[in-house]
Amino acid sequence: MMIVLGLEGTAWNLSCALVDEVDVIAEKSATYVPAKGGIHPREAAQHHAEHMASVVKAVLDVARKDDLAIEGVAFSQGPGLGPCLRTVATAARALSLKFGVPLVGVNHCIAHIEVGKWKTGATDPVVLYVSGGNSQVLALRRGRYRIFGETLDISVGNALDKFARQVGLPHPGGPKLEALARSSKEYIPLPYVVKGMDFSFSGLSTAAAQAAKKYDLADVCHSFQETAFSMLVEVSERALAHAEKKEVLLVGGVGANSRLREMLNIMCDERGAKFYVPEKKFMGDNGSMIAYTGLVMMKSGVTTPLAESRVRPGFRTDEVDVTWQ
Ligand code: ATP
Ligand code: FE2
């Protein structure tokens, strides 16, 4: 069975993992927490550089103890923050040379999808990928993950976090909003923006912050969720019909939300589609998703020569040939 080491580090989380074809063998992560405010790319990269040796060592110790032969080194090539990506790519190149095994540059968004399929058994789903940095509806078509719909401005996670900050709730806002929304009694209309297959969350976030000055905060949180999630479900439903798929897979940090899961579940039930969500530990950024995607890429014959291993901060999901399915 093939064994691949993977390194993730596109933003906050630095994570190293070892996987084989059926499971995660080892994983060690270190998360950058800014002193105040949002993420600072150079500080995050500094964090990753400082913790690289310890997360890699933790994983290599397991490989050594169990006498496992690493056959490839996968790394998150993009999209993400340039300085963070460069730190991770440098470490990955060094490891690939040290072990004399191929390097595999992995698209971070595709890794979220592949680990979701691996851990749920979904085979050919419409994917709703909702996180702090991304909001997309995708499906495999003619050898690539095509983006059916995406945000025209900020991601839904970013909108939740921005609104939370404006009403004085601590970061990350998503879980706090979800908890508050449970005690809501009424829905307050907020801007619902779907254009074609795309959505927009920036106006919703601003309008919700305005509404919070007048209405009960729990009601505003509830209304924010209902509005934003309805937009996501509407586009997912249309993608399901359009792409003629029978499965929906939810991935990314916002996928932890029970109300979003419930709404997608209802929609799938009504359409006779199957709904899949991976365990929580595979929803956020993790090294295992990079290692596993690297593994399936390698098995299909794809590796990344050193000369093509430069980082790709704007790497799009639909640039990758899905050679493994
Ligand atoms: P990516 O690089 O893939 O964009 P990321 O590192 O920015 O990912 P994730 O860890 O996937 O982000 O997700 C973080 C986001 O998930 C935050 O915006 C956070 O508020 C949101 N989130 C976490 N839990 C919940 C929840 N229960 N409900 C809604 N949103 C949530
Ligand atoms: Fe991510």
PDB file of C-alpha atoms and ligand atoms in Angstrom, residues 10-12 108 112 129-134 157-158 160-161 172-175 178 229 252-254 256-257 283-285, ligand 1:
ATOM      1  CA  THR A  10      -2.040  27.921   3.129  1.00  0.00           C
ATOM      2  CA  ALA A  11      -3.190  30.180   5.982  1.00  0.00           C
ATOM      3  CA  TRP A  12      -3.615  29.733   9.762  1.00  0.00           C
ATOM      4  CA  HIS A 108      -5.940  23.093  -1.447  1.00  0.00           C
ATOM      5  CA  HIS A 112     -10.946  19.519   0.814  1.00  0.00           C
ATOM      6  CA  TYR A 129     -17.275  24.212  -0.176  1.00  0.00           C
ATOM      7  CA  VAL A 130     -17.781  26.905   2.447  1.00  0.00           C
ATOM      8  CA  SER A 131     -14.925  28.186   4.596  1.00  0.00           C
ATOM      9  CA  GLY A 132     -13.205  31.339   5.826  1.00  0.00           C
ATOM     10  CA  GLY A 133     -11.596  31.919   2.434  1.00  0.00           C
ATOM     11  CA  ASN A 134     -13.907  30.208  -0.063  1.00  0.00           C
ATOM     12  CA  GLY A 157     -17.381  32.377   6.646  1.00  0.00           C
ATOM     13  CA  ASN A 158     -15.780  35.774   6.265  1.00  0.00           C
ATOM     14  CA  LEU A 160     -20.193  35.592   9.496  1.00  0.00           C
ATOM     15  CA  ASP A 161     -16.893  36.589  11.125  1.00  0.00           C
ATOM     16  CA  PRO A 172     -14.405  33.022  14.884  1.00  0.00           C
ATOM     17  CA  GLY A 173     -17.968  34.266  14.662  1.00  0.00           C
ATOM     18  CA  GLY A 174     -19.642  31.237  13.033  1.00  0.00           C
ATOM     19  CA  PRO A 175     -20.052  29.033  16.122  1.00  0.00           C
ATOM     20  CA  GLU A 178     -25.062  29.496  15.608  1.00  0.00           C
ATOM     21  CA  PHE A 229     -27.728  29.315   3.978  1.00  0.00           C
ATOM     22  CA  GLY A 252     -15.057  23.525   4.739  1.00  0.00           C
ATOM     23  CA  GLY A 253     -15.260  25.062   8.213  1.00  0.00           C
ATOM     24  CA  VAL A 254     -18.779  26.535   7.866  1.00  0.00           C
ATOM     25  CA  ALA A 256     -19.789  22.479  11.025  1.00  0.00           C
ATOM     26  CA  ASN A 257     -23.076  24.401  11.262  1.00  0.00           C
ATOM     27  CA  MET A 283     -13.570  19.823   7.569  1.00  0.00           C
ATOM     28  CA  GLY A 284     -10.987  22.468   8.537  1.00  0.00           C
ATOM     29  CA  ASP A 285      -7.495  22.662   7.040  1.00  0.00           C
TER      30      ASP A 285
HETATM   31  P1  ATP B   1      -9.914  27.856   3.524  1.00  0.00           P
HETATM   32  O1  ATP B   1      -8.454  28.107   3.474  1.00  0.00           O
HETATM   33  O2  ATP B   1     -10.277  26.527   2.945  1.00  0.00           O
HETATM   34  O3  ATP B   1     -10.750  28.958   2.986  1.00  0.00           O
HETATM   35  P2  ATP B   1     -10.108  28.550   6.349  1.00  0.00           P
HETATM   36  O4  ATP B   1      -8.892  28.121   7.046  1.00  0.00           O
HETATM   37  O5  ATP B   1     -10.267  29.988   6.082  1.00  0.00           O
HETATM   38  O6  ATP B   1     -10.277  27.660   5.066  1.00  0.00           O
HETATM   39  P3  ATP B   1     -11.966  26.867   7.793  1.00  0.00           P
HETATM   40  O7  ATP B   1     -11.206  26.401   8.993  1.00  0.00           O
HETATM   41  O8  ATP B   1     -12.331  25.870   6.770  1.00  0.00           O
HETATM   42  O9  ATP B   1     -11.381  28.165   7.152  1.00  0.00           O
HETATM   43  O10 ATP B   1     -13.306  27.575   8.303  1.00  0.00           O
HETATM   44  C1  ATP B   1     -13.302  28.687   9.167  1.00  0.00           C
HETATM   45  C2  ATP B   1     -14.640  29.379   9.061  1.00  0.00           C
HETATM   46  O11 ATP B   1     -15.685  28.489   9.503  1.00  0.00           O
HETATM   47  C3  ATP B   1     -14.756  30.634   9.915  1.00  0.00           C
HETATM   48  O12 ATP B   1     -15.282  31.658   9.107  1.00  0.00           O
HETATM   49  C4  ATP B   1     -15.745  30.234  11.009  1.00  0.00           C
HETATM   50  O13 ATP B   1     -16.521  31.312  11.497  1.00  0.00           O
HETATM   51  C5  ATP B   1     -16.600  29.204  10.300  1.00  0.00           C
HETATM   52  N1  ATP B   1     -17.294  28.303  11.216  1.00  0.00           N
HETATM   53  C6  ATP B   1     -16.753  27.434  12.096  1.00  0.00           C
HETATM   54  N2  ATP B   1     -17.718  26.803  12.804  1.00  0.00           N
HETATM   55  C7  ATP B   1     -18.913  27.295  12.341  1.00  0.00           C
HETATM   56  C8  ATP B   1     -20.288  27.061  12.669  1.00  0.00           C
HETATM   57  N3  ATP B   1     -20.645  26.203  13.618  1.00  0.00           N
HETATM   58  N4  ATP B   1     -21.208  27.746  11.970  1.00  0.00           N
HETATM   59  C9  ATP B   1     -20.867  28.610  10.996  1.00  0.00           C
HETATM   60  N5  ATP B   1     -19.617  28.887  10.666  1.00  0.00           N
HETATM   61  C10 ATP B   1     -18.635  28.240  11.330  1.00  0.00           C
END
